[in-house]
Structure formats: C-alpha cells, structure tokens
CSV table of C-alpha atoms in Angstrom, one decimal:
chain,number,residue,atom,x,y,z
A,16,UNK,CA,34.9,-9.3,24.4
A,17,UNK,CA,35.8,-12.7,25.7
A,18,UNK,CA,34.4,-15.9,24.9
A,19,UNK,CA,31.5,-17.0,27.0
A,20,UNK,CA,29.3,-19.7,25.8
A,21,UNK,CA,27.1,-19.9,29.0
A,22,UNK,CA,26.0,-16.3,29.1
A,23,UNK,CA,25.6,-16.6,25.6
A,24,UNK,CA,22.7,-18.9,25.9
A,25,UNK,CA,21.6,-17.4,29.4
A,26,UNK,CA,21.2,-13.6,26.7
A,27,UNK,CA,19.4,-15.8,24.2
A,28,UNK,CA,16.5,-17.5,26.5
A,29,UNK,CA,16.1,-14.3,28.2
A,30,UNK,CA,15.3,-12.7,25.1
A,31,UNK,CA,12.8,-15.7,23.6
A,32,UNK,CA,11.4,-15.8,26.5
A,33,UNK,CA,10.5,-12.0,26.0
A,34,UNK,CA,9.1,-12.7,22.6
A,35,UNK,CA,7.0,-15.2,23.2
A,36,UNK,CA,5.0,-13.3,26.3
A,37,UNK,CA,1.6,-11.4,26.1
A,38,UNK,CA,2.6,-7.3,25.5
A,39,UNK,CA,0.3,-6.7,28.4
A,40,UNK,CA,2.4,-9.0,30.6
A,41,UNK,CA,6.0,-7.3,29.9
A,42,UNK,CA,6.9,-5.1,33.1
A,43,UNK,CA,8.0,-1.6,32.3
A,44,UNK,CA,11.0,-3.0,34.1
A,45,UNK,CA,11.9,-5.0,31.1
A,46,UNK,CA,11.1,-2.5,28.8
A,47,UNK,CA,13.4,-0.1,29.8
A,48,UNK,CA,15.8,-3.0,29.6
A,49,UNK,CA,15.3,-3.8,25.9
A,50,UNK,CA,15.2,-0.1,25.3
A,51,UNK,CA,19.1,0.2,27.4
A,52,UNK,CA,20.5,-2.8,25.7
A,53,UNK,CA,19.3,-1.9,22.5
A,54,UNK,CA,21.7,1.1,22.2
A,55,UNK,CA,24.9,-0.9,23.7
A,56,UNK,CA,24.4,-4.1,21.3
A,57,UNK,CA,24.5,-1.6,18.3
A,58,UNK,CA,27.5,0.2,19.7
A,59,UNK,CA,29.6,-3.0,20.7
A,60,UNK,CA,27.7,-5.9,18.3
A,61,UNK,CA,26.3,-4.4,15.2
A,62,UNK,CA,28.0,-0.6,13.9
A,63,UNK,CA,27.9,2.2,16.6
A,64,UNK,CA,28.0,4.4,13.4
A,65,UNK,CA,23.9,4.0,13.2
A,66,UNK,CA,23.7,5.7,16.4
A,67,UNK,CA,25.8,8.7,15.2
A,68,UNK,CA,24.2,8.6,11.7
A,69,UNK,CA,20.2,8.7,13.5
A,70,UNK,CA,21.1,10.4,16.2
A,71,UNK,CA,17.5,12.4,15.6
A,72,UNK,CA,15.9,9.6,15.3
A,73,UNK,CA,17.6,7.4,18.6
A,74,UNK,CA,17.2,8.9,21.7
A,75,UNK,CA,14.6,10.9,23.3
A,76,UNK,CA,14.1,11.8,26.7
A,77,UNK,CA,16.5,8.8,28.6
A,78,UNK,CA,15.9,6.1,26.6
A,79,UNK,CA,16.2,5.1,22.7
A,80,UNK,CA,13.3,4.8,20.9
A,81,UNK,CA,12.9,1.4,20.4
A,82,UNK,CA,10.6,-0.5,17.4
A,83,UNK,CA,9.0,-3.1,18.8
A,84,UNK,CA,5.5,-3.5,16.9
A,85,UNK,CA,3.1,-2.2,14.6
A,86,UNK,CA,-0.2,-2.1,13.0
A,87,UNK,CA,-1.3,-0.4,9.4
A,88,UNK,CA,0.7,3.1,9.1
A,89,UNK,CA,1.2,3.5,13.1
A,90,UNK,CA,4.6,1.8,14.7
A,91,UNK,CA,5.2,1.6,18.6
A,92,UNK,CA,8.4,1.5,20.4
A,93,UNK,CA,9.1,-0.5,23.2
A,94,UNK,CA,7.7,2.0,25.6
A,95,UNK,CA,4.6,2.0,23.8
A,96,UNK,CA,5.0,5.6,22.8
A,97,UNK,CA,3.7,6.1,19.0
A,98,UNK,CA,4.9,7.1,15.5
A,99,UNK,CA,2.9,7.7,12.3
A,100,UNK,CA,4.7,5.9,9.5
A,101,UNK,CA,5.7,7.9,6.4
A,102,UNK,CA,8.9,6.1,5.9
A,103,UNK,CA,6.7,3.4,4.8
A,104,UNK,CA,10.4,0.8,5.1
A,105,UNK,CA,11.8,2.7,2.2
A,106,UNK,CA,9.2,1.0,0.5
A,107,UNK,CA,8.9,-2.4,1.7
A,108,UNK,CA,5.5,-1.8,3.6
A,109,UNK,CA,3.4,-1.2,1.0
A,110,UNK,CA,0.4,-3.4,2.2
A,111,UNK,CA,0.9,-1.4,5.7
A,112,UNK,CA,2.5,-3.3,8.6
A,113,UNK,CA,1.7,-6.7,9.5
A,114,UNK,CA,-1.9,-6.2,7.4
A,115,UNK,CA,-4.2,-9.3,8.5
A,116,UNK,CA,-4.3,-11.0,5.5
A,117,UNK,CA,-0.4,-11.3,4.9
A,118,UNK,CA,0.2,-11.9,8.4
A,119,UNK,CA,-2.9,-15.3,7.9
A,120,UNK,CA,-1.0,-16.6,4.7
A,121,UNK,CA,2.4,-16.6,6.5
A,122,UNK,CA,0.8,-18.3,9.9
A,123,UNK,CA,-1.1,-21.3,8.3
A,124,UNK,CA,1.6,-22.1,5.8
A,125,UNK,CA,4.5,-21.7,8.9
A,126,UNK,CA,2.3,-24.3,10.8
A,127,UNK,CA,2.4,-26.6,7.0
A,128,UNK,CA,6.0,-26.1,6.5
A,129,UNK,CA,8.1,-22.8,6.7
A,130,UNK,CA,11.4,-24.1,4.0
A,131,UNK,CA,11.0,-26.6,1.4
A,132,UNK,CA,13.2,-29.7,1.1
A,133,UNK,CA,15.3,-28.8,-2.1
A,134,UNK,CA,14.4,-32.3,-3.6
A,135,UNK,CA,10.3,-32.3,-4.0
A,136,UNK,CA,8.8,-29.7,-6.3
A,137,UNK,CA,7.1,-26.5,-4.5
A,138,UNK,CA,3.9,-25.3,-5.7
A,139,UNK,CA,3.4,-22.3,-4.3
A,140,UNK,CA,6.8,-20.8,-5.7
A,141,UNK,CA,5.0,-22.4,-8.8
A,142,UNK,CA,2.0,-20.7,-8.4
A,143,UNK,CA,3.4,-17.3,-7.5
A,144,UNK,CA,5.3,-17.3,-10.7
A,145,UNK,CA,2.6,-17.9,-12.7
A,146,UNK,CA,0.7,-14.8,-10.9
A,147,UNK,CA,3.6,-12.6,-11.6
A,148,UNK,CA,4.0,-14.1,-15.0
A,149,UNK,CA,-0.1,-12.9,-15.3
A,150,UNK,CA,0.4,-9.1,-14.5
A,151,UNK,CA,3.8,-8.4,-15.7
A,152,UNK,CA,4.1,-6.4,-18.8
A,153,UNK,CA,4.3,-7.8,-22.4
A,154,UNK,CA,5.6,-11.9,-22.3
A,155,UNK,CA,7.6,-12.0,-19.6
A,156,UNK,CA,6.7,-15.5,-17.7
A,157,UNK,CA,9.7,-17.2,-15.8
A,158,UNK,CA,10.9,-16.0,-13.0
A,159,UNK,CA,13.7,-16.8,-9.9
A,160,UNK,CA,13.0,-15.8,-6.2
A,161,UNK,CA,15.4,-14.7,-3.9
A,162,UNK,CA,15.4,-12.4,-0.3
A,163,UNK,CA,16.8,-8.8,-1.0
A,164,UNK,CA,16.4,-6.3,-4.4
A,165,UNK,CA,19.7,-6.5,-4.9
A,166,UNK,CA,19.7,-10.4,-5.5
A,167,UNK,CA,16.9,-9.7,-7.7
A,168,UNK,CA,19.5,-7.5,-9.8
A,169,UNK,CA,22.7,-9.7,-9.6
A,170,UNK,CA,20.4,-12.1,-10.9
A,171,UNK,CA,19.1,-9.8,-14.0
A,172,UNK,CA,23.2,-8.8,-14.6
A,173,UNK,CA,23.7,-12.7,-14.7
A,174,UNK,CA,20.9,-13.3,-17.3
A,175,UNK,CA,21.8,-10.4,-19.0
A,176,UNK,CA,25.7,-11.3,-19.6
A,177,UNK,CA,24.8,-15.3,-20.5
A,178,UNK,CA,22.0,-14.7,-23.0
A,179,UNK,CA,23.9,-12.3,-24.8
A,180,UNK,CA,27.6,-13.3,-24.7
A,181,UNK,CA,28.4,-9.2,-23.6
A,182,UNK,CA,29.7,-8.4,-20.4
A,183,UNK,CA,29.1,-4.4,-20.4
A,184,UNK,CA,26.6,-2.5,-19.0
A,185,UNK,CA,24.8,1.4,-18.8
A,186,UNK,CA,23.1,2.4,-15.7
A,187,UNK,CA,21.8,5.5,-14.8
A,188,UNK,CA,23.8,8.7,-12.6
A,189,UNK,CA,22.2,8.8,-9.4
A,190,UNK,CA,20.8,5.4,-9.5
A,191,UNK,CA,20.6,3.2,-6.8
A,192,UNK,CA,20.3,-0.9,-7.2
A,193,UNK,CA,21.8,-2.5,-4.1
A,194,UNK,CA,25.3,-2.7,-2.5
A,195,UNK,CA,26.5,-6.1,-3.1
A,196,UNK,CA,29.1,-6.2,-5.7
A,197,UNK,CA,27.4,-6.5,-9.3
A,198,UNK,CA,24.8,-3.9,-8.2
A,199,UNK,CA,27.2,-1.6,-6.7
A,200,UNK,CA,28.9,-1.1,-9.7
A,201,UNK,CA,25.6,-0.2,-11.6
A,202,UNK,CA,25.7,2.8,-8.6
A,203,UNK,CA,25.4,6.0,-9.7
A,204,UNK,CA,26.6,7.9,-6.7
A,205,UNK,CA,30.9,7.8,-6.2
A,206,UNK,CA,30.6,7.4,-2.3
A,207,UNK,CA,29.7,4.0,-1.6
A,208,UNK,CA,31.5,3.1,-4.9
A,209,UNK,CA,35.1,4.7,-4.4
A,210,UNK,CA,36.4,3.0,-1.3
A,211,UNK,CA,36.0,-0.3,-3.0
A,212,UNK,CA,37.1,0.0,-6.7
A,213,UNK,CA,38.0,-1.8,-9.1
A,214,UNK,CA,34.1,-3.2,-9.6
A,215,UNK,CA,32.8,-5.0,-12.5
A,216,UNK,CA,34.1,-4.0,-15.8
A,217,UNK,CA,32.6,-2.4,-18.6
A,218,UNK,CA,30.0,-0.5,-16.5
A,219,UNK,CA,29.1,3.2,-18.0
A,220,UNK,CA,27.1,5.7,-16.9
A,221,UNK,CA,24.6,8.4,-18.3
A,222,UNK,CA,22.3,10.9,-17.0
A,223,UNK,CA,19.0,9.7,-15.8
A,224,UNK,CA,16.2,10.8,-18.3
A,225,UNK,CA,18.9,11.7,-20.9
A,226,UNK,CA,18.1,9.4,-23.4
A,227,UNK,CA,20.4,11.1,-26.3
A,228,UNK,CA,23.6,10.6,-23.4
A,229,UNK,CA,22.8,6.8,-23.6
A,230,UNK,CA,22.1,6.5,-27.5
A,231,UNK,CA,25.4,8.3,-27.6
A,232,UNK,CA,27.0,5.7,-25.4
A,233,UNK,CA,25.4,3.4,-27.4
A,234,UNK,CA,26.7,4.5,-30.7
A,235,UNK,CA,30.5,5.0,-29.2
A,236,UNK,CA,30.7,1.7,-28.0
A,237,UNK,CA,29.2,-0.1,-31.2
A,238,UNK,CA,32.3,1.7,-33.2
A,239,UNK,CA,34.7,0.2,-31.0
A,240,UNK,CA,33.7,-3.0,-30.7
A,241,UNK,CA,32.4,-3.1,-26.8
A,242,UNK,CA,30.0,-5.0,-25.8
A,243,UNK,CA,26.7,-3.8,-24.1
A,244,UNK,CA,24.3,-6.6,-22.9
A,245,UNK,CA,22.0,-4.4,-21.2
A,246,UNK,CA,20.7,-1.1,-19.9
A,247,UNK,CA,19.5,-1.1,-16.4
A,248,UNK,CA,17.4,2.1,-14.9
A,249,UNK,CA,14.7,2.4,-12.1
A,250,UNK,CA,11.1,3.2,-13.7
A,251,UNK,CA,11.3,6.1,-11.2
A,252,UNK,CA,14.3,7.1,-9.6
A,253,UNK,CA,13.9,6.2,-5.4
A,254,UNK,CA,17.0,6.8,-3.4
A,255,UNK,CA,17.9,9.4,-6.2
A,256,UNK,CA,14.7,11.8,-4.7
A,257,UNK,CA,11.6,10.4,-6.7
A,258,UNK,CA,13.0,11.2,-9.9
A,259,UNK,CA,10.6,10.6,-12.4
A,260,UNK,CA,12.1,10.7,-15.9
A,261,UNK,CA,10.4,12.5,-19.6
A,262,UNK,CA,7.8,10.8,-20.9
A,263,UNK,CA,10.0,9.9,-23.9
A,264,UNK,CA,12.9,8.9,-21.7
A,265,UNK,CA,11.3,4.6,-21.1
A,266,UNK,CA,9.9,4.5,-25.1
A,267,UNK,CA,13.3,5.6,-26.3
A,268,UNK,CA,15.5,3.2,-24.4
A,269,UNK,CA,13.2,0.8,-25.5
A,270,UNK,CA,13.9,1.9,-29.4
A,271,UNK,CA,17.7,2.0,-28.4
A,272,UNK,CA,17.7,-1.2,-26.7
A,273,UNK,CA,15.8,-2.9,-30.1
A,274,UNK,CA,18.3,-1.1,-32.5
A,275,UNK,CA,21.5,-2.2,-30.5
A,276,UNK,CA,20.8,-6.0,-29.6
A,277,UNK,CA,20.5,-4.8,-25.6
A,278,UNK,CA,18.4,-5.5,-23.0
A,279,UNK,CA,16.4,-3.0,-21.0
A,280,UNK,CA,16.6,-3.7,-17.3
A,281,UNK,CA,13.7,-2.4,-15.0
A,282,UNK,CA,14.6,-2.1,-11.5
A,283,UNK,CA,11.1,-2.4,-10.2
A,284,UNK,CA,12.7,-3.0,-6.0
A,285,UNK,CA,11.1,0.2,-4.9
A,286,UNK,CA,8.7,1.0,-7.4
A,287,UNK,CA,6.6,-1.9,-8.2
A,288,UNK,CA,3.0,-3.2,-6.5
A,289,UNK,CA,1.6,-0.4,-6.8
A,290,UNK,CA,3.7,2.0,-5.2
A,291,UNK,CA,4.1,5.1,-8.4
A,292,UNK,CA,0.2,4.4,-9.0
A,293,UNK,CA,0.3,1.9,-11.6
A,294,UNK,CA,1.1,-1.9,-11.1
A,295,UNK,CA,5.1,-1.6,-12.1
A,296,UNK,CA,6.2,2.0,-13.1
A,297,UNK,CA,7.0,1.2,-16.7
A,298,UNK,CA,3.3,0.8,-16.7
A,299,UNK,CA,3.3,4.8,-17.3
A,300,UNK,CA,4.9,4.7,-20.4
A,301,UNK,CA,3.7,1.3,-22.4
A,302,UNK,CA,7.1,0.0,-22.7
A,303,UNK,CA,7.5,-3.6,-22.0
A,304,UNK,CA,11.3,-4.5,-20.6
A,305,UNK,CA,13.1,-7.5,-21.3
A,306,UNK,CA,13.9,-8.0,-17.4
A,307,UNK,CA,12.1,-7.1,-14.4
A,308,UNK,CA,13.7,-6.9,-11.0
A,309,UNK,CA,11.1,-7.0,-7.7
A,310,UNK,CA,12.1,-6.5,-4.1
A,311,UNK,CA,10.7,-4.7,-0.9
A,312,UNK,CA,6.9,-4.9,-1.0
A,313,UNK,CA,6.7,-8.8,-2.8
A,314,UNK,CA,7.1,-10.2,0.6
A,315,UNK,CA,3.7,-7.8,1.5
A,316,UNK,CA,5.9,-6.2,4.4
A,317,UNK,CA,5.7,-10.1,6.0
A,318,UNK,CA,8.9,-12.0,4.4
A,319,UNK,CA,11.9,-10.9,2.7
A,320,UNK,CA,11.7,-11.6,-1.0
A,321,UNK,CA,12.8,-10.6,-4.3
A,322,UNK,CA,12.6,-11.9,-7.6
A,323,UNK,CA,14.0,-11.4,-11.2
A,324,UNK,CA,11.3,-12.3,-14.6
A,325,UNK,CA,12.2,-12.4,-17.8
A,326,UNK,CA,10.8,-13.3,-21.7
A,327,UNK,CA,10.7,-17.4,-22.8
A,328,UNK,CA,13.0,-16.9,-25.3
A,329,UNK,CA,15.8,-15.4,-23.0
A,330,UNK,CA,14.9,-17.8,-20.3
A,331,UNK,CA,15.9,-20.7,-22.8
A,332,UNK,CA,19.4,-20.0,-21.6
A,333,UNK,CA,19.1,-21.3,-18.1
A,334,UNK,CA,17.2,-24.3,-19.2
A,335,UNK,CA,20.7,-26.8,-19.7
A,336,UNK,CA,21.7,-26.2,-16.4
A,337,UNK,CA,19.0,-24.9,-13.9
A,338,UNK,CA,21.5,-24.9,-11.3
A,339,UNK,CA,23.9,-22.1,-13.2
A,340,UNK,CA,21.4,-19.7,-10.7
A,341,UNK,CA,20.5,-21.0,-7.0
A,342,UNK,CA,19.3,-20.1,-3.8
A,343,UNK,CA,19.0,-22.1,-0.6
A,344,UNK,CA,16.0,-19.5,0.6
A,345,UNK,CA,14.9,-17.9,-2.0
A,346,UNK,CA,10.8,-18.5,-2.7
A,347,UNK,CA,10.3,-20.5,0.3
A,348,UNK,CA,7.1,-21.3,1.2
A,349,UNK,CA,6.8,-18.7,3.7
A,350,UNK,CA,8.2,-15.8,1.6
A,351,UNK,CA,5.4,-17.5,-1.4
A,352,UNK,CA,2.4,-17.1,1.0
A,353,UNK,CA,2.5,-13.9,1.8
A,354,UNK,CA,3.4,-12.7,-1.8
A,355,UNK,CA,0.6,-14.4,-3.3
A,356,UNK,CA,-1.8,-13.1,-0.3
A,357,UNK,CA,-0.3,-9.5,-0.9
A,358,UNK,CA,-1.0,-9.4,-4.6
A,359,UNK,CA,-4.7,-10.3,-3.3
A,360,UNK,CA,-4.4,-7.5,-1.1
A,361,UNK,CA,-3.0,-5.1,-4.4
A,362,UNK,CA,-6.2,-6.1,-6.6
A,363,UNK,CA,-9.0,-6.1,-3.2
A,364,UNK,CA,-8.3,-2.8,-1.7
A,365,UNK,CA,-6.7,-1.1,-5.6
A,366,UNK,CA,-3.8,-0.4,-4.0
A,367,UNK,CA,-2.5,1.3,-7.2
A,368,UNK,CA,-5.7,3.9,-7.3
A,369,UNK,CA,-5.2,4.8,-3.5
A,370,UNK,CA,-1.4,6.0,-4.5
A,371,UNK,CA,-2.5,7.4,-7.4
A,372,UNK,CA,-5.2,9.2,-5.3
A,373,UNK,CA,-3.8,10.4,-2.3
A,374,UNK,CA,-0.5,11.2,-4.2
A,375,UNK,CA,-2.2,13.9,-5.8
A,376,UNK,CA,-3.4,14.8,-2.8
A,377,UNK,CA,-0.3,15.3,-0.6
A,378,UNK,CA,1.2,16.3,-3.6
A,379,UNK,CA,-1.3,19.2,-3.4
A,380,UNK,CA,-1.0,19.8,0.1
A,381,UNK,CA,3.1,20.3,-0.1
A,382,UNK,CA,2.7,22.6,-3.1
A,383,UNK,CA,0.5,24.8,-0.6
A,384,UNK,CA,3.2,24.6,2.1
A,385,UNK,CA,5.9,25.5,-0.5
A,386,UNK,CA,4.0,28.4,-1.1
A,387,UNK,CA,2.8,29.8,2.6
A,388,UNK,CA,6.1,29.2,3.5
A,389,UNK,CA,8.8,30.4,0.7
A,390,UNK,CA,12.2,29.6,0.9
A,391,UNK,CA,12.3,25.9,2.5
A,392,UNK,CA,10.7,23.6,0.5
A,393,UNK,CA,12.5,24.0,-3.3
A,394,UNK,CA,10.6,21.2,-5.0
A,395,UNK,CA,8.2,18.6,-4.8
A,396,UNK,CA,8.8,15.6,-7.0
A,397,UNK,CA,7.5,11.5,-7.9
A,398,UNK,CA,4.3,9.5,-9.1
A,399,UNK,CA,2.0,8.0,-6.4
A,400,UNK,CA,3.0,7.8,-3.1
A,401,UNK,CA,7.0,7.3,-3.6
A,402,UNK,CA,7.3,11.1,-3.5
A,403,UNK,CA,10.1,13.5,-2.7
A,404,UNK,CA,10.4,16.9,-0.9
A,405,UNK,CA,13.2,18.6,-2.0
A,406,UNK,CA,14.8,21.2,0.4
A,407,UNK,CA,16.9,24.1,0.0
A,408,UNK,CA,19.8,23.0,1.9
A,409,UNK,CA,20.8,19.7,3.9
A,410,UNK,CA,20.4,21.6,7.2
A,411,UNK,CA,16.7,22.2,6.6
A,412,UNK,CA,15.9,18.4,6.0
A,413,UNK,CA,17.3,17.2,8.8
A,414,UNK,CA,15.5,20.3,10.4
A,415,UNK,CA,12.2,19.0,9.2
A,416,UNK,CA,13.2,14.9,10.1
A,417,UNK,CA,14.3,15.5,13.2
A,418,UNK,CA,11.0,18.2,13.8
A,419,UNK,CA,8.6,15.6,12.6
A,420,UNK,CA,10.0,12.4,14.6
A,421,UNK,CA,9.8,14.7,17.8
A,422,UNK,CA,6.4,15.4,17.1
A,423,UNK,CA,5.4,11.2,16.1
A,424,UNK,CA,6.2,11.3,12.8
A,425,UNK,CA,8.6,9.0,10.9
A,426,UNK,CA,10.5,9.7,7.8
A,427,UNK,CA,14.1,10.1,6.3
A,428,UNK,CA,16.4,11.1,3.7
A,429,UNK,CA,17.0,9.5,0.6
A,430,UNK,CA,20.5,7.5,0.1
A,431,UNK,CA,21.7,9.3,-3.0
A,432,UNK,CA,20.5,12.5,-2.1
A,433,UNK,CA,20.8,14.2,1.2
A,434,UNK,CA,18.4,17.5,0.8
A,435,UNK,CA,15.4,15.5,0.0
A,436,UNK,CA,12.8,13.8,2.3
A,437,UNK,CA,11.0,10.5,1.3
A,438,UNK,CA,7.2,10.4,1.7
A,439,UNK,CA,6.5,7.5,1.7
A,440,UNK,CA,3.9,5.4,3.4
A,441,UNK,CA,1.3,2.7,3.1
A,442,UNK,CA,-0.4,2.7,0.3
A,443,UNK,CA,-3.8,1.9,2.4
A,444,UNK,CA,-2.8,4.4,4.8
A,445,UNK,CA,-6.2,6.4,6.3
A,446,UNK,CA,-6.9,9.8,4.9
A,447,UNK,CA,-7.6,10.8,8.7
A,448,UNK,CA,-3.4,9.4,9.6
A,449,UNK,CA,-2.2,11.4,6.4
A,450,UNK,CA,-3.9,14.6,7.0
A,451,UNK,CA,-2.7,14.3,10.4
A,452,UNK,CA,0.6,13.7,9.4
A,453,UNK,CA,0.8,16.4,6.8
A,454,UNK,CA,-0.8,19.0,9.9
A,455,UNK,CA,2.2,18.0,11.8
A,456,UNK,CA,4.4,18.9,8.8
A,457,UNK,CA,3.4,22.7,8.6
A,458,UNK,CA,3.7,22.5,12.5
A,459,UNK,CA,7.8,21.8,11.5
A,460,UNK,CA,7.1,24.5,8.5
A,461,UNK,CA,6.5,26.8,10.8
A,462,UNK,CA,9.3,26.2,12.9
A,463,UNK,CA,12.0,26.2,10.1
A,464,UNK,CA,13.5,29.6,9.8
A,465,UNK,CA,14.2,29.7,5.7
C-alpha cells in the first residue's frame, strides 16, 4: 500500500462524518458501505486471521455482520438486524450496554474535562479509590488505575517482586491473565506461550484447585533457596471454562501464603462486580488476598479501565518514589465517572443477587437440556452468570455457536478451552431476553446430531 496523505484524511472525514449523523439519517447506501469496508480493513489493515478465526460469526447472507450499536443485552449490526447478547464482552458488560446511568456520568464529565493535566490532583480518581478501598475485602485501601486487566496484573507482579525482594512466582494450569509479557508468563495454556519463550523467570505452575500441588511447590522451593513473592490464581477460573475451584482450595492458599512469607494474587478481571454472584469471587470463601487485580466491567461497559489494590503496609513500598509505577491514561476522569456511576448501578439494581438468581436458573434450564438431549452437552459448570457449557467434542460447540448466532444469538468459546461455550451476559439482563435465548438454545439442541 502506498503512501497517500490526502485520501488518508479524505477516509477519516468520511467516516466522522458518519458518526456524528442521526441513525435514522444514514442511507442503506452507506450502510452496506461500512458493512463492505469493514471486512477489507480487517483483511489488509488489522489481521485477516479474525475473519478466518469467526468465520460463523462474519458473514451472513452478502454482507458481514457488522456491530454498530447497542442497548441492555440486545446489540445491532449496521444493517439494523439484531442479536441477543450472551457473550456479555467476555465480561466487560456487566452493567449491560451503554446502561443510562454510565453512559450520564461519562457525558457530563467529557463536557468538564475528559484527561487530567498530570500536575493538579484528580478527585475523582481519589474518590473512586476510596469506594473500592470501601467494598474490597479485609484492609486493602490503595489502589493504581490503568486501561486493560492485564495492566492491572503487571502492576500486582511489580508490587509483588518490590515489597518482597523475590522475583518467583506460582500461577495456576489453565489460567488466563492477559498477553503482555509479565502476564503471559503467569499463562497456563503452552500455545500462546511457546512461540515467544524465554518469559519471566522463576514462574511455576500447579493444577488449578490442587492446593497440596502448590504447598508442594512451596515446600520444594523453600529447600532450595528460591524465591516465591506470590501466588496468583483467578477466584474462578474464566477463559479456563468457568472453573470454580474446592471450597478449601482459596482458605488453603491463604494458610500457605501466611506460612511461606507469599502473597496471594486475585485476579478479579473477569470475575469481579458482581459477575460469580458475590461482589469479588473470593467473596465465596472468606479469604481476604493481599492483591486484588480489576478489569472489564470497572469501566461499567463505558471506558476501559483496570486497576490493581493492595494492603497499607505493602503499599508503603511505593511511597519513596510514586513514580516507580505510572500511567499517562490510567484513571482519567472519564474512565472514573463511569466506574463510580457503575458501582451505583452494582448496589441500585443488586447486580450480585440477579447473577446469583438467574444463574441458578439457566443453570437449571441446561441441566434439563443435558438431559432431553444426551450426548452433547457433557457438563455444565461456574457461579453466577460467568457459566460454562462444556461439550463433548470441539465440533459440537462450534455446532451450537455458529447455530445460535444464525438464529440472533451471540456467544463464543473460551480462550483456554475450545469445547466449552461461555454464557455470559448482563447481569440486569430481562428474564423474558434469557428465556428467549435459552428457547433458541434447544432449538440448536435439537439440531445437533450427538
């Protein structure tokens, strides 16, 4: 592609022109233009991969479906045609999409000021860390802000290696904490790992819910000499299939984490706010970690945002040099509105009782289907509404995601395991949208031969 500054800026007025019109006053003509491009800037701009890898999910008919808005659990594509939402952003719309609220927050503080100045002191990053401070677990209080979940866990390895002077660390087989380089190497699945070894050093693994493999661990690297500074495991396994642990696995690391001089790491990206039916899913179990990573739904679906908390005494550590961990983004006043106003939203509508709730519920409703229809579904697994549905073979779950987004219904895989299907939507989603989804999912049943 050859360099061309003029059509550069011709492409980019066309399309902010688009953005800024009425829906009602955007011709079909255009449309079907944003739909066309769509599919050639992925293949020649972005990775044509993606349109290989959701092929089920791209192209219907003659043109690609696609996203262009949304409302609650229902998304549109550019042609207007409609898809529930079970997919949920792999977690990050938790409140629902764009929910009013949120969506009020962000405007009026973008019309105050959208970045801060770096210089002047920001209160509602101030704010928002005393709220998180409030319904955290145990004394954790101070906290750093950034945009993705795995910033929030760099930032946790960081604090982890500088309070304790150790440089090793367990995570969990089958975990997942983000791709850049620190939380890639907490990985637990060789595939996106492999092709760029060596990673960070002194990184073991153990079996998820296992804890006698990581007091082991424990106990073998204590009699050499090897430093641990911390443990790191999701509450509730996500991208693994909604994993959830024995309800002695959290307690025990917290034991082994007290008798060793480590740190226990929760991953709370995909699994806090409310999503397993509690606030944070270490909430199940009592246990109080020493670090707290947030992600996906602290922006309320609105902003990107992440965040990493901790205890006051390991916090002292960053207190000489506040600038030994920075971000030019990170908690900007944007990102800050719509967090506060989305723990409103958490407490107002108890989004934590509706996944409770209606977890059970579709819960129930897939242990039926398992049933009527033996030999597809194997197992049904998670807390809440971060749920799994483990099938008997890959075939048969891409069977069932491609049946259901033919039918207006939107879901996908997990990362780390390729046989199970996330459930996953709004927490605040209506029970008429879920029983209709979950009508159109023994429609695919029935289709599916075992």
């Amino acid at each position: 592609m050859s360099r061309d500054i003029t059509q550069a800026f011709k492409e980019a007025n066309k399309y902010v022109d688009l953005i800024e019109k009425n829906d009602a006053d955007i011709t079909r003509e255009e449309r079907e233009m944003v739909a066309k491009e769509t599919v050639e800037n992925f293949r020649n701009h972005v990775n044509k991969g993606f349109l290989e890898y959701r092929k089920s999910v791209t192209e219907e008919n003659s043109f690609a479906v696609t996203e262009w808005t949304g409302q609650g659990s229902i998304l549109k594509d550019i042609l207007g045609r409609e898809y529930i939402d079970l997919l949920g952003g792999f977690g990050l719309y938790t409140y629902g999409i764009r929910h009013p609220k949120i969506v009020a927050a962000v405007k009026a503080q973008l019309d105050r000021s959208p970045q801060y100045s770096q210089e002047m002191l920001d209160p509602l990053r101030a704010k928002l860390a005393q709220v998180i401070g409030m319904i955290t677990p145990g004394d954790i209080q101070y906290g750093f802000f950034a945009n993705s979940g795995t910033e929030a866990v760099e930032g946790a390895m960081k604090l982890a290696k500088f309070y304790t002077g150790k440089k090793g660390f367990i995570a969990m087989l089958k975990g997942f904490h983000g791709k850049t380089l620190g939380s890639l190497s907490l990985m637990g699945k060789d595939v996106y790992r492999q092709p760029l070894l060596p990673l960070l050093e002194g990184v073991q693994h153990a079996p998820f819910g296992d804890a006698d493999a990581v007091e082991r661990i424990l106990k073998a690297n204590a009699a050499v000499g090897n430093d641990i500074a911390g443990i790191v495991a999701e509450p509730i396994q996500g991208e693994a299939g909604a994993i959830v642990p024995p309800d002695d696995f959290w307690p025990r690391l917290r034991e082994l984490c007290d008798n060793y001089g480590v740190l226990l790491i929760a991953d709370e990206v995909q699994t806090g706010f409310g999503r397993t039916g509690k606030i944070f899913g270490v909430d199940h179990w009592g246990v109080t970690p020493d670090i707290m990573c947030f992600g996906k739904a602290l922006g309320g679906g609105v902003v990107p945002m992440s965040g990493f908390f901790s205890t006051p005494k390991i916090w002292e550590v960053m207190e000489p040099n506040p600038f030994m961990h920075t971000t030019t983004t990170g908690g900007n006043p944007i990102a800050c509105a719509a967090a506060l106003a989305a723990i409103t939203v958490l407490q107002a509508e108890d989004l934590p009782g509706q996944a409770a709730q209606k977890g059970e519920y579709v819960k129930g409703r897939l242990s039926e289907l398992k049933e009527k229809y033996p030999g597809i579904l194997e197992k049904i697994t998670g807390k809440g509404l971060l749920i799994g549905m483990e099938f008997i073979s890959d075939e048969i779950g891409y069977q069932l995601a491609a049946g259901l987004f033919a039918r207006g219904v939107i879901t996908a895989g997990t990362l780390t395991n390729a046989k199970c299907i996330r459930f996953e939507p709004a927490l605040n989603i209506p029970m008429e949208t879920l029983d209709r989804a979950l009508d159109t999912l023994e429609e695919v049943f029935k289709e599916i031969k075992a």
